PDB file of C-alpha atoms in Angstrom:
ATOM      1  CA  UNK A 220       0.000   0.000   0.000  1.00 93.00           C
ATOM      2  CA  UNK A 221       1.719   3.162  -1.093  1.00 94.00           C
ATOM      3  CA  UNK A 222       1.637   5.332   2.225  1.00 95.00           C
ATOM      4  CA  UNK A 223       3.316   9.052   2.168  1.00 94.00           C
ATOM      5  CA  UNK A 224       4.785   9.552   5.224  1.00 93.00           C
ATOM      6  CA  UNK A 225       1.975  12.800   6.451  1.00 93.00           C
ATOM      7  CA  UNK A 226      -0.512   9.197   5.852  1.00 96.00           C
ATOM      8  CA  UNK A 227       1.417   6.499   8.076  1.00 96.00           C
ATOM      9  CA  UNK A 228      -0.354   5.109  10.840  1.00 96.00           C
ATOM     10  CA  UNK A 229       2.882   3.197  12.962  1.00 95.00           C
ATOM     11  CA  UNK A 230       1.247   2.997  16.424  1.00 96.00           C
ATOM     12  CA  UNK A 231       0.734  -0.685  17.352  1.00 97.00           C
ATOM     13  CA  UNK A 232      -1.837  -0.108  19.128  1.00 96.00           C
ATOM     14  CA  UNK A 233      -3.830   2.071  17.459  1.00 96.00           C
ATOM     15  CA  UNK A 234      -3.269  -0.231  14.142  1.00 97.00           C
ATOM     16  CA  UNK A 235      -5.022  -2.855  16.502  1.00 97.00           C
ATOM     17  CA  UNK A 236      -7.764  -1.310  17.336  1.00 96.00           C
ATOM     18  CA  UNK A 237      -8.451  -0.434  13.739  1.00 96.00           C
ATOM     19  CA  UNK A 238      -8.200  -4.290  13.206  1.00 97.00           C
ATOM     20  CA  UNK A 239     -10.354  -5.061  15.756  1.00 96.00           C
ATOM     21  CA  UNK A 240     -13.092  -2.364  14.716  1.00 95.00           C
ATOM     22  CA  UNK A 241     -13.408  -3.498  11.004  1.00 96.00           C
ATOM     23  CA  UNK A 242     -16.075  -6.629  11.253  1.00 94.00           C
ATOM     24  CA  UNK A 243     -15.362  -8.120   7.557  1.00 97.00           C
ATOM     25  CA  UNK A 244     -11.761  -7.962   6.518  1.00 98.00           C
ATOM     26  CA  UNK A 245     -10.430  -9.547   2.608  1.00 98.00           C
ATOM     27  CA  UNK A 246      -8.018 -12.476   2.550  1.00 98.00           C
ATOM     28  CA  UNK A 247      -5.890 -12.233  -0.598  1.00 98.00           C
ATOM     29  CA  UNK A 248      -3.382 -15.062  -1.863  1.00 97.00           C
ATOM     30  CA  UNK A 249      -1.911 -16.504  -4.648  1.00 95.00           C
ATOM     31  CA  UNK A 250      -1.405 -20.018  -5.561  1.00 92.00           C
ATOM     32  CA  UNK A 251      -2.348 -22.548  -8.567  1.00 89.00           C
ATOM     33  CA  UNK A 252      -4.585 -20.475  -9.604  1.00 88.00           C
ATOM     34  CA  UNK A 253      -3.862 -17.057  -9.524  1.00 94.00           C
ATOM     35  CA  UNK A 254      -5.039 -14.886  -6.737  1.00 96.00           C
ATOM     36  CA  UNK A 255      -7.560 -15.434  -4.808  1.00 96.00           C
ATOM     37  CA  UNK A 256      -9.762 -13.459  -2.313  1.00 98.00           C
ATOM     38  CA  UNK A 257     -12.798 -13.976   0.358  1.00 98.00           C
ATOM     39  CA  UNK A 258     -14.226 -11.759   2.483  1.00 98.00           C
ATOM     40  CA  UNK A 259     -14.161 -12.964   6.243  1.00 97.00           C
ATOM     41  CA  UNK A 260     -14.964 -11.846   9.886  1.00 98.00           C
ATOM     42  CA  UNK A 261     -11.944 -12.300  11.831  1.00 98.00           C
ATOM     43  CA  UNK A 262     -10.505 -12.496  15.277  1.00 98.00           C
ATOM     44  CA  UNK A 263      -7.289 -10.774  16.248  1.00 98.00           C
ATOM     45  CA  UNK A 264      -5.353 -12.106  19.539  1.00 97.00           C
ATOM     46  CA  UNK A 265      -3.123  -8.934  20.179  1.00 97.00           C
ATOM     47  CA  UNK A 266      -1.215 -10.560  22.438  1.00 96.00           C
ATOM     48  CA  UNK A 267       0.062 -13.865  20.303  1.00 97.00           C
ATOM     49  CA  UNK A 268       3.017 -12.962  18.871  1.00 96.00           C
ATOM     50  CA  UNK A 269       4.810  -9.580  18.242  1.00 96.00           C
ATOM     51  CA  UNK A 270       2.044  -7.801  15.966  1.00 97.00           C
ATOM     52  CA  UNK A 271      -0.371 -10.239  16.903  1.00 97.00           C
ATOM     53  CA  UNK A 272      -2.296 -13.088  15.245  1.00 98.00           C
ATOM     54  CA  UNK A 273      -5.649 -13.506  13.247  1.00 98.00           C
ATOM     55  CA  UNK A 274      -7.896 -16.473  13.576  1.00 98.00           C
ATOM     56  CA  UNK A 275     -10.391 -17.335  10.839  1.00 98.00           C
ATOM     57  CA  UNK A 276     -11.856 -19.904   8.677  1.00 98.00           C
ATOM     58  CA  UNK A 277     -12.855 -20.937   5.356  1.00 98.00           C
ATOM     59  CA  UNK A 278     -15.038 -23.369   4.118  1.00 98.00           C
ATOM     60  CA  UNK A 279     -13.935 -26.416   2.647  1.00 97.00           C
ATOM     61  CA  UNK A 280     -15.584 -26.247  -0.549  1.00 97.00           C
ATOM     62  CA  UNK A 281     -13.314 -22.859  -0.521  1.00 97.00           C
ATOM     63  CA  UNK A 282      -9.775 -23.917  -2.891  1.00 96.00           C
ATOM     64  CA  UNK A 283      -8.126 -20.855  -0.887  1.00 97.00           C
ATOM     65  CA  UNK A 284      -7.722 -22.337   2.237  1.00 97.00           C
ATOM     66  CA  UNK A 285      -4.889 -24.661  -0.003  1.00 96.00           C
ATOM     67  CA  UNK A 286      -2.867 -21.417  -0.415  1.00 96.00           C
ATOM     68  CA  UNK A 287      -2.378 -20.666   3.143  1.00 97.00           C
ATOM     69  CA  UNK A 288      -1.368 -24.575   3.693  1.00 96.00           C
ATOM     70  CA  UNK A 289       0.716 -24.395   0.514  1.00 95.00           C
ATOM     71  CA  UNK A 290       2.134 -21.921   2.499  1.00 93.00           C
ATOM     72  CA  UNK A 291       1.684 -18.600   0.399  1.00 89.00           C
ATOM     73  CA  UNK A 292       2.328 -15.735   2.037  1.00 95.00           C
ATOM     74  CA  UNK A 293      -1.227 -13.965   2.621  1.00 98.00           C
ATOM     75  CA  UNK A 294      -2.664 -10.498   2.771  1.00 98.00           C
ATOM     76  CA  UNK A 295      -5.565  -9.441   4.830  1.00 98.00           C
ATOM     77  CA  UNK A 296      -7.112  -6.168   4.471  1.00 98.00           C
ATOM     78  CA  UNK A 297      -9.272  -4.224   7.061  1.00 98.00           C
ATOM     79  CA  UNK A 298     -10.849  -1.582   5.234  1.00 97.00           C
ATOM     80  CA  UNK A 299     -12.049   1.623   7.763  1.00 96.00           C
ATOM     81  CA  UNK A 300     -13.640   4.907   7.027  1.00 96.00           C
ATOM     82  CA  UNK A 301     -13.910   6.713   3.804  1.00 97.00           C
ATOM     83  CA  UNK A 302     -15.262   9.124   2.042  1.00 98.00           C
ATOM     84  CA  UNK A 303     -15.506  11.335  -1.218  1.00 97.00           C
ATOM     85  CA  UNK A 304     -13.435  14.418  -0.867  1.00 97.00           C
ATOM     86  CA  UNK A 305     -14.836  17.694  -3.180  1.00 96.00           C
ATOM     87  CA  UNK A 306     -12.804  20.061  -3.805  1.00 95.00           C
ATOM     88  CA  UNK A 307     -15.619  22.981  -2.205  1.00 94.00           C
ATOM     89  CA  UNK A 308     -15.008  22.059   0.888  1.00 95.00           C
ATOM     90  CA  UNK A 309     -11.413  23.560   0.563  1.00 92.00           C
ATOM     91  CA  UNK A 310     -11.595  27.143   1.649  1.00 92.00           C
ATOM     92  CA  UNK A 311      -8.431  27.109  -0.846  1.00 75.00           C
ATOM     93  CA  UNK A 312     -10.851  26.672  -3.821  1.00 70.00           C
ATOM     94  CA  UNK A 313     -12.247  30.520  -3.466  1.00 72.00           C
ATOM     95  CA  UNK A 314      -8.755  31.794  -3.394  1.00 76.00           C
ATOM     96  CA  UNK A 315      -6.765  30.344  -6.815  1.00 84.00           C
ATOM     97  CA  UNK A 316      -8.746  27.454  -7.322  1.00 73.00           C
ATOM     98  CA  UNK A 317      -6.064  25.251  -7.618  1.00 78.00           C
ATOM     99  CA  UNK A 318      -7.730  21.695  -5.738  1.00 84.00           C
ATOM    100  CA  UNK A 319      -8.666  18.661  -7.294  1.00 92.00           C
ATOM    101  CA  UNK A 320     -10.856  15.605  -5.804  1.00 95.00           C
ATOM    102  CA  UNK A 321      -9.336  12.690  -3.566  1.00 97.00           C
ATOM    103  CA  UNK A 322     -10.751  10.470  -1.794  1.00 97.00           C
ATOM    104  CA  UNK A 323     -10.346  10.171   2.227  1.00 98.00           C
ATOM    105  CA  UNK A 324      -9.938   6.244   3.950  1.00 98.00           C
ATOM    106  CA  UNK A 325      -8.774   4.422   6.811  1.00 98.00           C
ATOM    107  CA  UNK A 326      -7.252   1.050   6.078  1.00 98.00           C
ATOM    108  CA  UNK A 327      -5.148  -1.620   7.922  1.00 98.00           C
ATOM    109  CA  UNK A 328      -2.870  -4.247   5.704  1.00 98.00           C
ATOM    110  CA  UNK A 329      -1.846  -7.431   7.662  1.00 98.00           C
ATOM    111  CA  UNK A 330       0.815  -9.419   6.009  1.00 98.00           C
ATOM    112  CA  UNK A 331       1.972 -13.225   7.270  1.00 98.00           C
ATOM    113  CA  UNK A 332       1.249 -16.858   6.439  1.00 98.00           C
ATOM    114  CA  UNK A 333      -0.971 -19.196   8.111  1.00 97.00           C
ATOM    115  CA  UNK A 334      -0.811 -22.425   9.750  1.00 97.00           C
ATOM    116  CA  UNK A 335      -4.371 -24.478   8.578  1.00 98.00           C
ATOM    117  CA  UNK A 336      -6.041 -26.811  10.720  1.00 98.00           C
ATOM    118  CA  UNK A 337      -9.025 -29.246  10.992  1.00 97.00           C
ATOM    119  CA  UNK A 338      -9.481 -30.348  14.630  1.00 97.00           C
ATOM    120  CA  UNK A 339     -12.928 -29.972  15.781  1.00 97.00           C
ATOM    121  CA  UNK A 340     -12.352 -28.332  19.263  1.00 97.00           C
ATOM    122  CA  UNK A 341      -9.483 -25.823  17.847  1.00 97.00           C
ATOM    123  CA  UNK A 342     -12.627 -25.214  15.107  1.00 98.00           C
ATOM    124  CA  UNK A 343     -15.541 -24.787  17.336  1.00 98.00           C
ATOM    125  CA  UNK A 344     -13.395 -22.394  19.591  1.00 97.00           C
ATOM    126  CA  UNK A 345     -12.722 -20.199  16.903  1.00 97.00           C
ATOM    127  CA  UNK A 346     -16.722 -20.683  15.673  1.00 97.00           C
ATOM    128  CA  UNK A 347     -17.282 -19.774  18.953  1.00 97.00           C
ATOM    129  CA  UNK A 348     -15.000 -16.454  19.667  1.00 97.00           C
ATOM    130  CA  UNK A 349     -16.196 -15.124  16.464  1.00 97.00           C
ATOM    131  CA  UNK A 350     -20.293 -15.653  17.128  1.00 96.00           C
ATOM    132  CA  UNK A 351     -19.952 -14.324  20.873  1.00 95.00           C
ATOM    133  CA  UNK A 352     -18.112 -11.271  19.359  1.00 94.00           C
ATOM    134  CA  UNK A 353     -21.167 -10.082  17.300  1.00 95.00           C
ATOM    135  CA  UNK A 354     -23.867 -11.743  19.022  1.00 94.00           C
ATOM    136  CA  UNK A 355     -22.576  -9.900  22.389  1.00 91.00           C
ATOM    137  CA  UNK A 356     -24.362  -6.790  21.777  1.00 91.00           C
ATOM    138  CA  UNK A 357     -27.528  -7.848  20.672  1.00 91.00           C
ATOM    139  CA  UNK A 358     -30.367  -7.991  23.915  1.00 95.00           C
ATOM    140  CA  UNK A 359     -30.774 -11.996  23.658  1.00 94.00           C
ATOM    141  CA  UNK A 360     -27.220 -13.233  21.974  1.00 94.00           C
ATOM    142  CA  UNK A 361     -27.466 -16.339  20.464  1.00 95.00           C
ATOM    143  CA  UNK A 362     -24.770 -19.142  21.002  1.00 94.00           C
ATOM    144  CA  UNK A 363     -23.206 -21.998  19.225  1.00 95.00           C
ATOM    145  CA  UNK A 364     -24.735 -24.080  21.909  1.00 94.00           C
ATOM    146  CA  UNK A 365     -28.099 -23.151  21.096  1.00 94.00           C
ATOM    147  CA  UNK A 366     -27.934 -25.225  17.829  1.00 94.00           C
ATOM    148  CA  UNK A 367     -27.957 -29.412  18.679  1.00 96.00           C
ATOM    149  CA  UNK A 368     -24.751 -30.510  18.932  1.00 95.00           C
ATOM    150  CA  UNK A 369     -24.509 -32.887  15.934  1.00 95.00           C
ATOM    151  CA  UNK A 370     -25.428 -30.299  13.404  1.00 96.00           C
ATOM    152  CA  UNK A 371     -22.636 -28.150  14.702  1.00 95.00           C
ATOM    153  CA  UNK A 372     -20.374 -30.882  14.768  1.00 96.00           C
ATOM    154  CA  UNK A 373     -21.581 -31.618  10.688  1.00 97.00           C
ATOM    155  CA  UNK A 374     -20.933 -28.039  10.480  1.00 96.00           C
ATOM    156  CA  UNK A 375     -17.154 -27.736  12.031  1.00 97.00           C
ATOM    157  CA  UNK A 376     -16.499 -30.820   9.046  1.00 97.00           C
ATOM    158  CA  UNK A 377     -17.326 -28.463   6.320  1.00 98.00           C
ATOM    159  CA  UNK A 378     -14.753 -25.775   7.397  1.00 98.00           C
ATOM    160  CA  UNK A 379     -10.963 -25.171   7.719  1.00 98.00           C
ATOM    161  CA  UNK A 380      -9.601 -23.024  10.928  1.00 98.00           C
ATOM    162  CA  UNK A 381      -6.204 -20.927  10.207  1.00 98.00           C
ATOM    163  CA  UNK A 382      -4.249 -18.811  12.158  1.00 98.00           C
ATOM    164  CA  UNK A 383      -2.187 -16.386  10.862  1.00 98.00           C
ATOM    165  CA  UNK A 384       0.427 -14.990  12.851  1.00 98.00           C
ATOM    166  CA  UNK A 385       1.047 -11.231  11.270  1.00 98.00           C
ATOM    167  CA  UNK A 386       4.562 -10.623  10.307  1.00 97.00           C
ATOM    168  CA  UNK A 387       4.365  -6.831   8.846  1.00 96.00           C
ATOM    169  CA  UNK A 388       1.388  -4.008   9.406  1.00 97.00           C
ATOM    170  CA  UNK A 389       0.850  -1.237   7.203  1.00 97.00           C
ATOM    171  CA  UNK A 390      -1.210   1.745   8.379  1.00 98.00           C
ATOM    172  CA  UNK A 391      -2.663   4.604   7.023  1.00 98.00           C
ATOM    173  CA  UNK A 392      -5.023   7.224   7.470  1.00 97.00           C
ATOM    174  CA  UNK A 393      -5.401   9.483   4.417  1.00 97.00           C
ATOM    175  CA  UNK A 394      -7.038  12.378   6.498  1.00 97.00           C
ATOM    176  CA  UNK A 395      -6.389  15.535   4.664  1.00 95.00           C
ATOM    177  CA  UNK A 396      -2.982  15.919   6.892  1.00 94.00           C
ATOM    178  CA  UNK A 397      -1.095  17.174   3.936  1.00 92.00           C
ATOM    179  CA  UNK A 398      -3.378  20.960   3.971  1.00 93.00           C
ATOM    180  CA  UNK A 399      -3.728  23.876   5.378  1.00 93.00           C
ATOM    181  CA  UNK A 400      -5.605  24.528   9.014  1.00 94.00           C
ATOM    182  CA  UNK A 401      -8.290  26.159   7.066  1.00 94.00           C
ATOM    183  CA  UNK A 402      -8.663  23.205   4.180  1.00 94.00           C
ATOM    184  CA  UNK A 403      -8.605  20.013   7.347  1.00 95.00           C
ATOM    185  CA  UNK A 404     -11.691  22.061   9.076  1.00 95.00           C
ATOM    186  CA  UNK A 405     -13.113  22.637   5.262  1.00 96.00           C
ATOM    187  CA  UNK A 406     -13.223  19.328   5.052  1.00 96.00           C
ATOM    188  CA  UNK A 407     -14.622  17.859   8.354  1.00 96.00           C
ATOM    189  CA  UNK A 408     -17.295  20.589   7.968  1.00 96.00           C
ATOM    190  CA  UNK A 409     -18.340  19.647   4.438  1.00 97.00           C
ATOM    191  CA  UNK A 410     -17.794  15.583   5.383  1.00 97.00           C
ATOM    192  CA  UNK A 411     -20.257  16.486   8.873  1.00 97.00           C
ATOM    193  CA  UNK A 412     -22.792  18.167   7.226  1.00 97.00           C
ATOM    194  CA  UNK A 413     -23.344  15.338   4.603  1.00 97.00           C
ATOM    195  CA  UNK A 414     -26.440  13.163   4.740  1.00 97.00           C
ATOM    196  CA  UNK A 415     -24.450   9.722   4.278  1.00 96.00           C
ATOM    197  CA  UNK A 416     -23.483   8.614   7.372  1.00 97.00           C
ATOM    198  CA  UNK A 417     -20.368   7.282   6.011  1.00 96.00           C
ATOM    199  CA  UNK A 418     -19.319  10.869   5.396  1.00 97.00           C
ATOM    200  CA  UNK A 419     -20.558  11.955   8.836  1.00 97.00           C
ATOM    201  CA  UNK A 420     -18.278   8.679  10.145  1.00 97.00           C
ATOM    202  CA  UNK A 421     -15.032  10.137   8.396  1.00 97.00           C
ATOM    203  CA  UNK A 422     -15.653  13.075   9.515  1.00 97.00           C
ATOM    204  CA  UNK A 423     -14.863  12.143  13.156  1.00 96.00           C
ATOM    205  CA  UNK A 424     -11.989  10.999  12.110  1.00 95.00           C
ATOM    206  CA  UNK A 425     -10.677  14.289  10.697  1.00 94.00           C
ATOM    207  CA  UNK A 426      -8.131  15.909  12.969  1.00 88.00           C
ATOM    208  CA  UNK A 427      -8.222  18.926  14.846  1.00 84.00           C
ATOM    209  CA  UNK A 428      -5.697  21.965  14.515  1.00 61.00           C
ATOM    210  CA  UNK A 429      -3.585  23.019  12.891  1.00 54.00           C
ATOM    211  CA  UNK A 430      -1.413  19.612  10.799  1.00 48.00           C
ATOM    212  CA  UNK A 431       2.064  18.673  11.810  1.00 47.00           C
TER     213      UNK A 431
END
């Protein structure tokens, strides 16, 4: 991911967190035949390993899950905010009117390769982690073990658990950081004042001040 240095996002922590926040990541790889991609909720233990490690699965029927055992080296991306930057919200456009579009994001690349396996309690631990995490806030969460235990166990057959411990993390938050004062609060004005929320979400994310 090409990242100017105003864009880079370095803090571990914070690239966590961004991880953690984005509920369907892509896992890309290449193998046989050609790349590959699938679009997966995933877990991230921050503590395994130096940058952490991301637990997922695929299902069976699934050829990618080969890749990772073939041991390809795989990308996962966690895509954040973004939003459609015009050039009227830069005060700079009333005074020469040199601005063109861009477009404002958030994203997270994870970089590593995985280590596949099959055994039904790593599986249904995984299952499990990943169902509590977005059942937890709903008023009556459902749970694995609300489903008879023979159709989950048919169930864990027809998938493939991997971890993937991450080896590199590249951050960046395109936030308007490269203009003026005036432009940055141009811009979370214009982004606030939007009716899709996804431009009101960006614009949250917009700093304050005057850029470094």
């Amino acid at each position: 991911m090409y990242t100017p240095r105003a864009f880079a996002l370095e803090d571990l922590s914070e690239l966590q967190q961004l991880i953690q926040h984005t509920r369907l990541a892509q896992l890309v790889t290449v193998g046989e035949q050609g790349l590959q991609a699938s679009h997966l909720p995933l877990l991230l233990n921050p503590d395994e390993g130096p940058d952490g490690t991301l637990y997922g699965h695929l299902a069976k029927a699934n050829p990618q899950w080969k890749d990772l055992q073939n041991g390809s080296e795989a990308l996962v991306i966690f895509a954040g905010a973004e939003a459609y930057i015009s050039p009227s919200f830069y005060p700079a456009k009333a005074e020469h009117g040199k601005v063109v579009p861009t477009w404002n994001y958030i994203a997270v690349h994870a970089y590593g390769r995985a280590e596949v396996f099959t055994d039904a309690e790593r599986l249904l631990g995984v299952v499990s982690a990943l169902t509590d995490r977005h059942e937890g806030s709903r008023a009556q969460p459902w749970k694995v073990s609300d489903a008879p235990a023979d159709y989950i166990e048919g169930m864990l057959k027809a998938i493939v658990g991997f971890a993937l411990p991450i080896e590199r993390l590249i951050g960046k938050r395109k936030l308007s950081q490269n203009r003026s004062a005036a432009d940055i609060a141009g811009v979370r004005e214009g982004l606030a004042a939007s009716v899709d929320v996804r431009d009101q979400t960006l614009a949250r994310f917009i700093p304050q001040g005057v850029p470094e």
